[in-house]
Amino acid sequence: FRKIANTIVVVKTNYNKVIGGFTPLKWDLPKMENHEYIYDKSGKTFLYSVNLNGKYRLIDKDFAICNAAKMGPIFGAGSDLEIMSEADKNTNNFGLIGKSFDYKGTPEMFYGNSKFLVKDYECYEVLL
């Protein structure tokens, strides 16, 4: 997962919500600390919800994705979509959707709850 760009992430929560995101940015280990936010000058990073049939564009380019030492993927500040370690065992995955992306609904509508388990997730490199 590290050092690839043009990545699409697909997540299924324990509430049967299918959500995810895309970024053209390269995922990597943080250079200085445990977390490093990456700026997306292109503005092409987005989140989506299959259940809501919605695509949510990036509104704060300074916090498109976050490179983290022991977790990820992370989209947005706050975080709009954050997958923690042992994501399928602990409800420590959380989201504050609407901080860096233009989503206007509730966390429950997007994730099923503001804290959730990950039933499954996959990451793909999109070859452009």
GROMACS .gro file of C-alpha atoms in nm:
model
  128
    1PHE     CA    1   0.000   0.000   0.000
    2ARG     CA    2   0.289   0.234   0.060
    3LYS     CA    3   0.443   0.441  -0.218
    4ILE     CA    4   0.164   0.399  -0.470
    5ALA     CA    5  -0.041   0.677  -0.625
    6ASN     CA    6  -0.382   0.691  -0.794
    7THR     CA    7  -0.540   0.477  -0.524
    8ILE     CA    8  -0.904   0.388  -0.478
    9VAL     CA    9  -1.012   0.252  -0.140
   10VAL     CA   10  -1.330   0.046  -0.091
   11VAL     CA   11  -1.457  -0.012   0.266
   12LYS     CA   12  -1.752  -0.215   0.397
   13THR     CA   13  -1.850  -0.126   0.753
   14ASN     CA   14  -2.023  -0.349   1.008
   15TYR     CA   15  -2.336  -0.144   0.929
   16ASN     CA   16  -2.320  -0.266   0.566
   17LYS     CA   17  -2.223   0.075   0.436
   18VAL     CA   18  -1.993   0.067   0.132
   19ILE     CA   19  -1.779   0.379   0.132
   20GLY     CA   20  -1.435   0.483   0.019
   21GLY     CA   21  -1.216   0.735  -0.149
   22PHE     CA   22  -0.978   0.809  -0.432
   23THR     CA   23  -0.657   1.008  -0.435
   24PRO     CA   24  -0.400   1.075  -0.707
   25LEU     CA   25  -0.145   1.137  -0.429
   26LYS     CA   26   0.126   0.894  -0.326
   27TRP     CA   27   0.082   0.713   0.008
   28ASP     CA   28   0.405   0.693   0.206
   29LEU     CA   29   0.545   0.686   0.558
   30PRO     CA   30   0.544   1.027   0.730
   31LYS     CA   31   0.877   1.207   0.705
   32MET     CA   32   0.885   1.383   1.043
   33GLU     CA   33   0.623   1.267   1.294
   34ASN     CA   34   0.353   1.000   1.330
   35HIS     CA   35   0.115   1.190   1.097
   36GLU     CA   36   0.179   1.398   0.787
   37TYR     CA   37  -0.105   1.565   0.596
   38ILE     CA   38  -0.060   1.588   0.220
   39TYR     CA   39  -0.179   1.880   0.005
   40ASP     CA   40  -0.367   1.797  -0.316
   41LYS     CA   41  -0.309   2.087  -0.555
   42SER     CA   42  -0.516   1.909  -0.821
   43GLY     CA   43  -0.822   1.879  -0.594
   44LYS     CA   44  -0.892   1.534  -0.743
   45THR     CA   45  -0.911   1.349  -0.409
   46PHE     CA   46  -1.270   1.255  -0.320
   47LEU     CA   47  -1.481   1.032  -0.095
   48TYR     CA   48  -1.788   0.836  -0.198
   49SER     CA   49  -2.078   0.634  -0.061
   50VAL     CA   50  -2.234   0.353  -0.263
   51ASN     CA   51  -2.536   0.338  -0.029
   52LEU     CA   52  -2.603   0.711  -0.069
   53ASN     CA   53  -2.505   0.713  -0.437
   54GLY     CA   54  -2.284   1.014  -0.364
   55LYS     CA   55  -1.941   1.149  -0.449
   56TYR     CA   56  -1.797   1.413  -0.215
   57ARG     CA   57  -1.532   1.647  -0.345
   58LEU     CA   58  -1.234   1.778  -0.151
   59ILE     CA   59  -1.293   2.127  -0.009
   60ASP     CA   60  -0.975   2.163   0.203
   61LYS     CA   61  -0.679   2.078  -0.020
   62ASP     CA   62  -0.434   2.107   0.273
   63PHE     CA   63  -0.576   1.788   0.430
   64ALA     CA   64  -0.649   1.559   0.135
   65ILE     CA   65  -0.485   1.250   0.285
   66CYS     CA   66  -0.272   1.172   0.586
   67ASN     CA   67   0.034   0.951   0.587
   68ALA     CA   68   0.053   0.777   0.923
   69ALA     CA   69   0.307   0.535   1.065
   70LYS     CA   70   0.070   0.269   1.203
   71MET     CA   71  -0.271   0.328   1.046
   72GLY     CA   72  -0.444   0.416   0.726
   73PRO     CA   73  -0.571   0.492   0.483
   74ILE     CA   74  -0.677   0.832   0.618
   75PHE     CA   75  -0.869   1.089   0.415
   76GLY     CA   76  -0.915   1.445   0.541
   77ALA     CA   77  -0.847   1.626   0.867
   78GLY     CA   78  -1.043   1.527   1.164
   79SER     CA   79  -1.066   1.257   0.996
   80ASP     CA   80  -1.330   1.224   0.726
   81LEU     CA   81  -1.238   0.858   0.676
   82GLU     CA   82  -0.981   0.690   0.900
   83ILE     CA   83  -0.896   0.321   0.919
   84MET     CA   84  -0.707   0.227   1.235
   85SER     CA   85  -0.496  -0.080   1.305
   86GLU     CA   86  -0.698  -0.397   1.377
   87ALA     CA   87  -0.989  -0.230   1.201
   88ASP     CA   88  -1.195  -0.550   1.203
   89LYS     CA   89  -1.163  -0.608   1.580
   90ASN     CA   90  -1.199  -0.268   1.750
   91THR     CA   91  -1.452   0.006   1.690
   92ASN     CA   92  -1.166   0.254   1.689
   93ASN     CA   93  -1.226   0.348   1.325
   94PHE     CA   94  -1.404   0.677   1.319
   95GLY     CA   95  -1.503   0.958   1.098
   96LEU     CA   96  -1.606   1.317   1.118
   97ILE     CA   97  -1.725   1.334   0.761
   98GLY     CA   98  -1.766   1.688   0.630
   99LYS     CA   99  -1.444   1.844   0.765
  100SER     CA  100  -1.236   1.829   0.446
  101PHE     CA  101  -1.498   1.701   0.199
  102ASP     CA  102  -1.833   1.850   0.094
  103TYR     CA  103  -2.058   1.590   0.261
  104LYS     CA  104  -2.354   1.750   0.445
  105GLY     CA  105  -2.535   1.450   0.601
  106THR     CA  106  -2.484   1.274   0.933
  107PRO     CA  107  -2.205   1.028   1.019
  108GLU     CA  108  -2.473   0.762   1.070
  109MET     CA  109  -2.590   0.800   0.710
  110PHE     CA  110  -2.234   0.770   0.575
  111TYR     CA  111  -2.065   0.510   0.803
  112GLY     CA  112  -2.363   0.362   0.989
  113ASN     CA  113  -2.230   0.521   1.311
  114SER     CA  114  -1.946   0.763   1.391
  115LYS     CA  115  -1.745   0.462   1.519
  116PHE     CA  116  -1.751   0.142   1.319
  117LEU     CA  117  -1.581  -0.187   1.247
  118VAL     CA  118  -1.439  -0.260   0.906
  119LYS     CA  119  -1.582  -0.585   0.774
  120ASP     CA  120  -1.355  -0.567   0.472
  121TYR     CA  121  -1.156  -0.317   0.271
  122GLU     CA  122  -0.946  -0.321  -0.040
  123CYS     CA  123  -0.711  -0.073  -0.201
  124TYR     CA  124  -0.642  -0.059  -0.572
  125GLU     CA  125  -0.391   0.133  -0.776
  126VAL     CA  126  -0.565   0.285  -1.074
  127LEU     CA  127  -0.347   0.284  -1.384
  128LEU     CA  128  -0.416   0.599  -1.581
   0.00000   0.00000   0.00000
